[in-house]
mmCIF file of C-alpha atoms in Angstrom:
data_model
loop_
_atom_site.group_PDB
_atom_site.id
_atom_site.type_symbol
_atom_site.label_atom_id
_atom_site.label_comp_id
_atom_site.label_asym_id
_atom_site.label_seq_id
_atom_site.Cartn_x
_atom_site.Cartn_y
_atom_site.Cartn_z
ATOM 1 C CA MET A 62 24.671 16.130 3.116
ATOM 2 C CA LYS A 63 26.735 12.981 1.819
ATOM 3 C CA LYS A 64 27.973 15.133 -0.994
ATOM 4 C CA ARG A 65 29.359 17.822 1.290
ATOM 5 C CA ASN A 66 31.204 15.254 3.434
ATOM 6 C CA SER A 67 32.874 13.707 0.312
ATOM 7 C CA ILE A 68 33.991 17.222 -0.812
ATOM 8 C CA THR A 69 35.281 17.866 2.688
ATOM 9 C CA ALA A 70 37.139 14.589 2.719
ATOM 10 C CA GLN A 71 38.447 15.236 -0.802
ATOM 11 C CA ALA A 72 39.835 18.521 0.263
ATOM 12 C CA ALA A 73 41.474 17.048 3.338
ATOM 13 C CA ARG A 74 43.419 14.500 1.164
ATOM 14 C CA LYS A 75 44.828 17.114 -1.247
ATOM 15 C CA PRO A 76 48.364 18.313 -0.334
ATOM 16 C CA ARG A 77 48.630 22.039 0.573
ATOM 17 C CA PRO A 78 50.388 24.150 -1.905
ATOM 18 C CA PRO A 79 53.835 25.359 -0.780
ATOM 19 C CA PRO A 80 53.936 28.961 0.579
ATOM 20 C CA ALA A 81 54.680 31.686 -1.914
ATOM 21 C CA HIS A 82 58.237 32.368 -2.318
ATOM 22 C CA PRO A 83 59.411 35.602 -0.592
ATOM 23 C CA ALA A 84 60.555 37.218 -3.777
ATOM 24 C CA ARG A 85 57.027 36.756 -5.254
ATOM 25 C CA ARG A 86 55.416 38.180 -2.080
ATOM 26 C CA ILE A 87 57.663 41.226 -2.417
ATOM 27 C CA ALA A 88 56.912 41.639 -6.052
ATOM 28 C CA LEU A 89 53.274 41.391 -5.328
ATOM 29 C CA VAL A 90 53.525 44.215 -2.540
ATOM 30 C CA GLU A 91 55.580 46.375 -4.906
ATOM 31 C CA GLN A 92 52.889 45.953 -7.714
ATOM 32 C CA VAL A 93 49.910 46.684 -5.514
ATOM 33 C CA LEU A 94 51.783 49.914 -4.102
ATOM 34 C CA ARG A 95 52.723 51.070 -7.649
ATOM 35 C CA GLU A 96 49.048 50.592 -8.884
ATOM 36 C CA VAL A 97 47.926 52.987 -6.141
ATOM 37 C CA ASP A 98 50.888 55.469 -6.701
ATOM 38 C CA PRO A 99 53.531 54.767 -9.517
ATOM 39 C CA THR A 100 55.919 57.223 -7.956
ATOM 40 C CA VAL A 101 56.062 55.728 -4.429
ATOM 41 C CA ALA A 102 59.483 54.899 -3.073
ATOM 42 C CA PHE A 103 59.859 51.154 -2.597
ATOM 43 C CA ARG A 104 62.835 49.240 -1.420
ATOM 44 C CA ALA A 105 62.612 45.566 -0.654
ATOM 45 C CA ALA A 106 63.824 44.327 2.691
ATOM 46 C CA HIS A 107 65.508 40.886 3.089
ATOM 47 C CA ALA A 108 65.916 39.453 6.553
ATOM 48 C CA SER A 109 69.429 38.013 7.183
ATOM 49 C CA LYS A 110 68.749 37.546 10.847
ATOM 50 C CA GLY A 111 65.990 36.374 12.987
ATOM 51 C CA LYS A 112 63.255 38.636 14.363
ATOM 52 C CA LEU A 113 64.728 38.542 18.018
ATOM 53 C CA ALA A 114 68.289 39.351 16.641
ATOM 54 C CA ARG A 115 66.913 42.222 14.636
ATOM 55 C CA ALA A 116 64.897 43.593 17.573
ATOM 56 C CA GLU A 117 67.795 43.690 19.977
ATOM 57 C CA PRO A 118 69.524 46.860 18.790
ATOM 58 C CA VAL A 119 66.095 48.546 18.533
ATOM 59 C CA ALA A 120 65.285 47.574 22.115
ATOM 60 C CA ALA A 121 68.527 49.183 23.236
ATOM 61 C CA LEU A 122 67.512 52.446 21.503
ATOM 62 C CA TYR A 123 64.279 52.325 23.617
ATOM 63 C CA GLU A 124 66.311 51.668 26.751
ATOM 64 C CA GLN A 125 68.552 54.751 25.871
ATOM 65 C CA GLY A 126 65.417 56.899 25.556
ATOM 66 C CA ARG A 127 66.245 57.636 21.870
ATOM 67 C CA VAL A 128 62.891 56.482 20.454
ATOM 68 C CA SER A 129 59.615 57.943 21.297
ATOM 69 C CA HIS A 130 56.066 57.761 19.853
ATOM 70 C CA VAL A 131 53.562 60.522 19.120
ATOM 71 C CA GLY A 132 49.951 59.525 19.424
ATOM 72 C CA ALA A 133 48.192 56.303 20.564
ATOM 73 C CA PHE A 134 49.042 52.948 18.909
ATOM 74 C CA PRO A 135 47.169 50.491 21.246
ATOM 75 C CA ALA A 136 47.620 47.452 18.926
ATOM 76 C CA LEU A 137 51.276 48.096 18.523
ATOM 77 C CA GLU A 138 51.636 48.663 22.271
ATOM 78 C CA ASP A 139 49.778 45.328 22.941
ATOM 79 C CA GLU A 140 52.370 43.556 20.740
ATOM 80 C CA MET A 141 55.273 45.391 22.358
ATOM 81 C CA CYS A 142 54.180 44.319 25.760
ATOM 82 C CA ALA A 143 53.326 40.708 24.896
ATOM 83 C CA PRO A 144 55.722 37.889 25.232
ATOM 84 C CA ILE A 145 56.965 36.745 21.839
ATOM 85 C CA ASP A 146 55.519 33.367 20.930
ATOM 86 C CA PRO A 147 57.586 31.375 18.369
ATOM 87 C CA GLY A 148 54.362 30.382 16.575
ATOM 88 C CA ARG A 149 52.968 33.802 16.271
ATOM 89 C CA SER A 150 54.471 36.782 14.158
ATOM 90 C CA PRO A 151 54.014 40.216 15.757
ATOM 91 C CA ASP A 152 53.412 42.006 12.418
ATOM 92 C CA ARG A 153 53.302 45.639 13.876
ATOM 93 C CA LEU A 154 56.224 45.063 16.076
ATOM 94 C CA ASP A 155 58.214 43.652 13.214
ATOM 95 C CA ALA A 156 57.494 46.559 11.089
ATOM 96 C CA LEU A 157 58.366 48.973 13.747
ATOM 97 C CA VAL A 158 61.849 47.098 14.038
ATOM 98 C CA TRP A 159 62.443 47.382 10.358
ATOM 99 C CA ALA A 160 61.530 51.113 10.307
ATOM 100 C CA ILE A 161 63.688 52.117 13.327
ATOM 101 C CA THR A 162 66.510 50.004 12.014
ATOM 102 C CA ASP A 163 66.276 51.799 8.659
ATOM 103 C CA LEU A 164 65.920 55.275 10.121
ATOM 104 C CA MET A 165 68.447 55.022 12.966
ATOM 105 C CA LEU A 166 70.856 52.142 12.597
ATOM 106 C CA ARG A 167 71.562 51.784 8.925
ATOM 107 C CA GLN A 168 74.837 53.190 7.720
ATOM 108 C CA ARG A 169 74.157 56.232 5.657
ATOM 109 C CA ALA A 170 76.578 57.811 3.049
ATOM 110 C CA GLU A 171 78.219 61.104 3.953
ATOM 111 C CA PRO A 172 76.641 64.137 2.245
ATOM 112 C CA ARG A 173 78.860 65.360 -0.534
ATOM 113 C CA ILE A 174 79.249 68.825 -2.144
ATOM 114 C CA ARG A 175 80.630 69.094 -5.573
ATOM 115 C CA VAL A 176 82.018 72.459 -7.013
ATOM 116 C CA LEU A 177 81.221 72.835 -10.681
#
């Protein structure tokens, strides 16, 4: 038992490694996706605003009735109804905000027709 305590004490004294750099995490996600399907479309997203600031325009779309869901998503609905805690990251809600922003709020290029 004494040996186990010394290992625990030793582990407690070691400094924690710094969190992975976001670019490395993005590269890892892309690598895993491409291992499953090399042809999958992938575009890395970089947050320039905080989560609450990104969510405001999406919340406005919900208020206008421009967003609806088909099917049941109980875990997502729980996150959508819960108050946002600064120490907790609502992953499903954040993914929803990114998806709706990409689909409905991002500026898109006008379609072009060329005559040959």
